[in-house]
Coordinates of C-alpha atoms in Angstrom, one line a residue:
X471 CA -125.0 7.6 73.2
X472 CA -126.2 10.3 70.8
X473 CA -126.5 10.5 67.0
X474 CA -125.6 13.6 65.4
X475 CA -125.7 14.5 61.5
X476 CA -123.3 16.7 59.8
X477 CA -124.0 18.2 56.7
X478 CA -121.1 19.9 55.2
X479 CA -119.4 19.8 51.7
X480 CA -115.5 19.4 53.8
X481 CA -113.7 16.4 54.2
X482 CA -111.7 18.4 56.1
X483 CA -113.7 19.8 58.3
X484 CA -116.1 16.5 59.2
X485 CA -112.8 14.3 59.8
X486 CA -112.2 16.1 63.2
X487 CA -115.5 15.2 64.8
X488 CA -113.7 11.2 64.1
X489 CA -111.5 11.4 67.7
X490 CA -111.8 10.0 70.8
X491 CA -112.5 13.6 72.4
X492 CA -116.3 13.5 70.9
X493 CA -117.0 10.1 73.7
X494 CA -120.7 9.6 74.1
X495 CA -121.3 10.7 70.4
X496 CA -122.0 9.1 66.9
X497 CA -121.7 11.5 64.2
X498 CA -122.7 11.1 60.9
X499 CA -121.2 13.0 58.2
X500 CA -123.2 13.7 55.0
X501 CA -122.2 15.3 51.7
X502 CA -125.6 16.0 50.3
X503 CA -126.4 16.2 46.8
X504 CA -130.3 16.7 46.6
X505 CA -132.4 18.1 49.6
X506 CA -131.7 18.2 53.0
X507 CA -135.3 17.9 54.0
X508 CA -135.1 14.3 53.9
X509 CA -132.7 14.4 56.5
X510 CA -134.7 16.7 58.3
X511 CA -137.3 13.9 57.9
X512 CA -134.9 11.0 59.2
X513 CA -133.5 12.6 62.6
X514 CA -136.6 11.8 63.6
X515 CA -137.0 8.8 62.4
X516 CA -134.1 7.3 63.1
X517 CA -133.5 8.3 66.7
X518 CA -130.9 11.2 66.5
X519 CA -130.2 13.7 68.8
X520 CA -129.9 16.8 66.0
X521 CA -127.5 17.9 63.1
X522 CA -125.0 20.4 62.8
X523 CA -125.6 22.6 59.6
X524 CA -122.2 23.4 58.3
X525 CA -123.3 23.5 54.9
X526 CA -123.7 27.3 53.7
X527 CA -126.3 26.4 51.1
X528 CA -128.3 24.1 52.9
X529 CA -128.9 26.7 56.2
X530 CA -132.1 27.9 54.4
X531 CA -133.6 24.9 53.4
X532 CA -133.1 23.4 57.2
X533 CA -134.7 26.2 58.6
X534 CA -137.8 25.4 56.8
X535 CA -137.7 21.3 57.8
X536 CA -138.3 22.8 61.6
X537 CA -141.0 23.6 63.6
X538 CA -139.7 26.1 65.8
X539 CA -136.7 28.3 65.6
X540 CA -134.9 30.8 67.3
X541 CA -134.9 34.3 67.6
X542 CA -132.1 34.7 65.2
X543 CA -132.5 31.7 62.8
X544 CA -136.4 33.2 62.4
X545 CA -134.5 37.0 61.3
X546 CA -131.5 35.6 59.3
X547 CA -133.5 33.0 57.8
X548 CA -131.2 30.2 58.3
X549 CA -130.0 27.4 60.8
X550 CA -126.7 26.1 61.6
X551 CA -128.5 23.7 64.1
X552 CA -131.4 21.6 64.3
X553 CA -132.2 20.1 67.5
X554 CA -134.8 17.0 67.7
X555 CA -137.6 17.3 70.7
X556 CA -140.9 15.5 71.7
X557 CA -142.0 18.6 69.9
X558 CA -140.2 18.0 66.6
X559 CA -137.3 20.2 65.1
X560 CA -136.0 23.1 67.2
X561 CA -133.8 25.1 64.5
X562 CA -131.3 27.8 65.9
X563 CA -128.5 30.0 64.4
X564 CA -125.7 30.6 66.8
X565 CA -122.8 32.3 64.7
X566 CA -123.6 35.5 66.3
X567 CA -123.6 33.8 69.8
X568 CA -120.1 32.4 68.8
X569 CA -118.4 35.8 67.8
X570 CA -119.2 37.2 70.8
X571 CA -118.3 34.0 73.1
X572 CA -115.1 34.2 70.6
X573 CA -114.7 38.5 71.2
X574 CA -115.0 37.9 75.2
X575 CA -112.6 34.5 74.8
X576 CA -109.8 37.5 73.6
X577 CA -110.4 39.8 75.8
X578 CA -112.0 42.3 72.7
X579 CA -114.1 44.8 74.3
X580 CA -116.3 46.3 71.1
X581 CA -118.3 48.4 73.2
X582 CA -117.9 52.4 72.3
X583 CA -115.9 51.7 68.5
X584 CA -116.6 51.8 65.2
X585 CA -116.8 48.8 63.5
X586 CA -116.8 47.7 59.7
X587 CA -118.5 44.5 58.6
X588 CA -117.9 43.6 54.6
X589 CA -120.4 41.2 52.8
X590 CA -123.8 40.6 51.8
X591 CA -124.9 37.2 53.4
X592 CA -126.6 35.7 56.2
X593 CA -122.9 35.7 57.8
X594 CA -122.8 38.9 57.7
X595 CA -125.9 40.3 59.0
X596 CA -125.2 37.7 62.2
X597 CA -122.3 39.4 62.6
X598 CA -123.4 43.7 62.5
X599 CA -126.1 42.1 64.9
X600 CA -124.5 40.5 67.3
X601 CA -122.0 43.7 67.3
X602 CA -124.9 46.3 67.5
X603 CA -126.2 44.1 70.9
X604 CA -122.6 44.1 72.2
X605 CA -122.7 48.1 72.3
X606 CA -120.8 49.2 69.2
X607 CA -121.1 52.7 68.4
X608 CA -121.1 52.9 64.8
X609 CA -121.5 50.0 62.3
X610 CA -120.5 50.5 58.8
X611 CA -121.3 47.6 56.3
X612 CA -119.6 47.2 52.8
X613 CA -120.8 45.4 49.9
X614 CA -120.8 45.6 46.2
X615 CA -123.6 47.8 45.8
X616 CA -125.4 50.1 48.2
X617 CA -128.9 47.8 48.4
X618 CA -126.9 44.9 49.5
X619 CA -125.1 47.1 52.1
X620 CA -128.1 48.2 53.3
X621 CA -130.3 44.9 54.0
X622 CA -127.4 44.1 55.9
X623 CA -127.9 47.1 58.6
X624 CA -129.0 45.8 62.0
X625 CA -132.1 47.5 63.5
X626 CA -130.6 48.7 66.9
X627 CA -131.3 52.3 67.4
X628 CA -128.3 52.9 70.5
X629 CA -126.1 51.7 67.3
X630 CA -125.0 54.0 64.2
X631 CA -125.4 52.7 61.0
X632 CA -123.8 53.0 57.8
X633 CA -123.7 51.3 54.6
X634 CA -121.8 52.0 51.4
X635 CA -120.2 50.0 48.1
X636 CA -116.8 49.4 47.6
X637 CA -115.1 52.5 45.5
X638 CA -117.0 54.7 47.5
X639 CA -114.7 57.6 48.9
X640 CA -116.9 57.1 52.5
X641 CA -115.9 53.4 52.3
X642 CA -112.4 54.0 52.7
X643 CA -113.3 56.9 55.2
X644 CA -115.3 54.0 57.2
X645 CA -112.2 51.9 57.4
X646 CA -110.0 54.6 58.1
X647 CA -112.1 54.9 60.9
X648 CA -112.2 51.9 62.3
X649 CA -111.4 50.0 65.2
X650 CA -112.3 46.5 64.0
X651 CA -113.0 45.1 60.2
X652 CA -114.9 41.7 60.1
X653 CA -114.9 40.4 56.6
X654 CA -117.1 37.7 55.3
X655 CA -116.5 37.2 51.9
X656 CA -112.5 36.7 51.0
X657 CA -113.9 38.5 47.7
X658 CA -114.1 41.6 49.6
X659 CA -110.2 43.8 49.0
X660 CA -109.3 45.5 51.8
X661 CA -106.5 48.1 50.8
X662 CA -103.2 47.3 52.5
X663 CA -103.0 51.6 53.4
X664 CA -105.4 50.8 55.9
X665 CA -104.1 48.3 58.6
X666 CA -102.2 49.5 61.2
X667 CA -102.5 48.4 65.0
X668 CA -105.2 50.5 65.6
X669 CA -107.4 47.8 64.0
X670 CA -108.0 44.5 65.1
X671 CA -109.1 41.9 61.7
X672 CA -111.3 39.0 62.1
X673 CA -110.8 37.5 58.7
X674 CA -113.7 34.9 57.8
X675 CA -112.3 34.2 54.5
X676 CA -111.7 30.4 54.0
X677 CA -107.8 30.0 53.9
X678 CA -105.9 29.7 56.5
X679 CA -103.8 32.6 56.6
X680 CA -105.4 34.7 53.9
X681 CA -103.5 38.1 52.7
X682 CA -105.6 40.0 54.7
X683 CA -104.2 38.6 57.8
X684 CA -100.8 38.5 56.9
X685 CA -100.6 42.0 56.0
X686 CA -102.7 42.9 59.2
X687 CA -100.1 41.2 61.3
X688 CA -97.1 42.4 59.5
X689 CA -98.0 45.7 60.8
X690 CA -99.0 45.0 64.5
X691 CA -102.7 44.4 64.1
X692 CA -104.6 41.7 66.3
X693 CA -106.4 39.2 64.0
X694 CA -108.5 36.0 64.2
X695 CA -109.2 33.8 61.3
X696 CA -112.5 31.3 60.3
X697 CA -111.3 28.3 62.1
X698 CA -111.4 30.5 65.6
X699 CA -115.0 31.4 64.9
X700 CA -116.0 27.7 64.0
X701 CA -114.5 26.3 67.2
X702 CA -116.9 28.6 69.2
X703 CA -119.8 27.9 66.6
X704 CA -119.2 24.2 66.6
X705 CA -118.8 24.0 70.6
X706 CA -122.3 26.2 71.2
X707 CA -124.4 24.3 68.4
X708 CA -123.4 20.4 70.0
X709 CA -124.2 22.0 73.2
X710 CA -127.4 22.2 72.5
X711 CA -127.8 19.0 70.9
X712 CA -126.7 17.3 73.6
X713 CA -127.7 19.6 76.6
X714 CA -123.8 19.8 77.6
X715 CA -121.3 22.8 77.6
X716 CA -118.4 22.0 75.6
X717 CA -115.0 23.4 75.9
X718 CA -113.6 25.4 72.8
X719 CA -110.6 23.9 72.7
X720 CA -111.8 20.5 72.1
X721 CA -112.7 21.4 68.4
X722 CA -110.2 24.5 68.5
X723 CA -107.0 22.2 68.1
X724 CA -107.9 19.6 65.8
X725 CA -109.6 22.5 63.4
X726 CA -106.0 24.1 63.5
X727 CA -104.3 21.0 62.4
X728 CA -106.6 21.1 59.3
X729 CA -104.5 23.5 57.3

């Protein structure tokens, strides 16, 4: 049997790793309110297998309880998963892996098109990379000011990069423009005069069926929605922690029934 921590602020969320489909597995659910390091410090201690980071605000201070870390925890500077070997914490970041596990599960093929990311967080700077790898031609990124756009820009030269502010008439030319819009932050208003069913939304934005979505769908558009990209990101990050490869739906179903 294997011990697994979850840190995450959610009720919600937490309750679904409480069913009979998770057999082999103890999970321990955590609302932290001081540090996470000495968490960090007790899955070693006490014998667990690893934790599952949900927490947004406490991805940062995990990575830095961990000796080693991945590739893309080590450039986005956080962890959604820490992983406990003879050799201590093994910290790792897969969001990206799960948009493109989640793209390829739809049958999206992003290679060749123009793509428009919105945010300025480690989300979304998972996201324009994972994109840029997949063969993208052009990424545009949109935040509220132009430096915030622009630390989001992945370094991949095959890919075109962009980044603007919001307001910005070459914002709106960007989405025009676009074959697929990934937002990150449900602060982020995308005007209704530019969904159509040339673009597909993937809507990270917290509720269930956001605006966004609605008024994607109402005019032909393809769309996915956060809980679709947590199944893939919850499914990937236990899969390391316990060496075995998970299947989506598992966590896909019950994370449906949550709203």
């Amino acid at each position: 049997m294997s011990f697994v921590a979850l840190v995450s602020s959610d009720p919600n969320l937490t309750s679904i790793f409480f069913d009979d489909l998770f057999t082999g597995n103890t999970f321990h659910p955590l609302n932290l309110e001081k540090s996470v390091a000495d968490v960090c410090k007790g899955l070693v201690a006490l014998d667990y297998a690893g934790a599952l980071v949900l927490e947004p605000r406490w991805q940062q201070e995990a990575l830095g309880c961990a000796q080693r870390s991945s590739l893309a925890a080590t450039k986005h500077q956080v962890c959604d998963t820490l992983v406990v070997t003879p050799a201590g914490l093994v910290a790792d970041y897969v969001l990206g892996s799960a948009l493109a596990e989640l793209l390829s599960q739809h049958f999206w093929d992003v290679r060749g098109t123009n793509v428009v990311v919105t945010g300025a967080n480690a989300v979304a700077a998972a996201v324009a990379t994972e994109l840029a790898s997949m063969g993208v031609e052009q990424i545009t990124v949109l935040a509220d000011n132009l430096p915030q756009a622009e630390k989001i820009l992945p370094k991949i030269a095959l890919t075109r990069t962009r980044a603007h502010s919001f307001g910005e008439l070459a914002a709106d030319s960007a989405l025009e423009r676009a074959d697929l819009l990934v937002r990150t932050e449900s602060e982020s208003l995308i005007p209704e005069a530019m969904l159509g069913p040339h673009l597909s939304v993937i809507d990270l934005s917290p509720s269930p069926l956001s605006l966004l979505r609605q008024n994607a769908m109402n005019v032909g558009a393809k769309t996915l929605g956060l809980r679709d990209l947590q199944a893939q990101q919850l499914a990937l990050s236990l899969g390391l922690i316990t060496g075995r490869k998970l299947d989506v739906s598992v966590f896909l179903a019950p994370l449906l029934t949550l709203d």
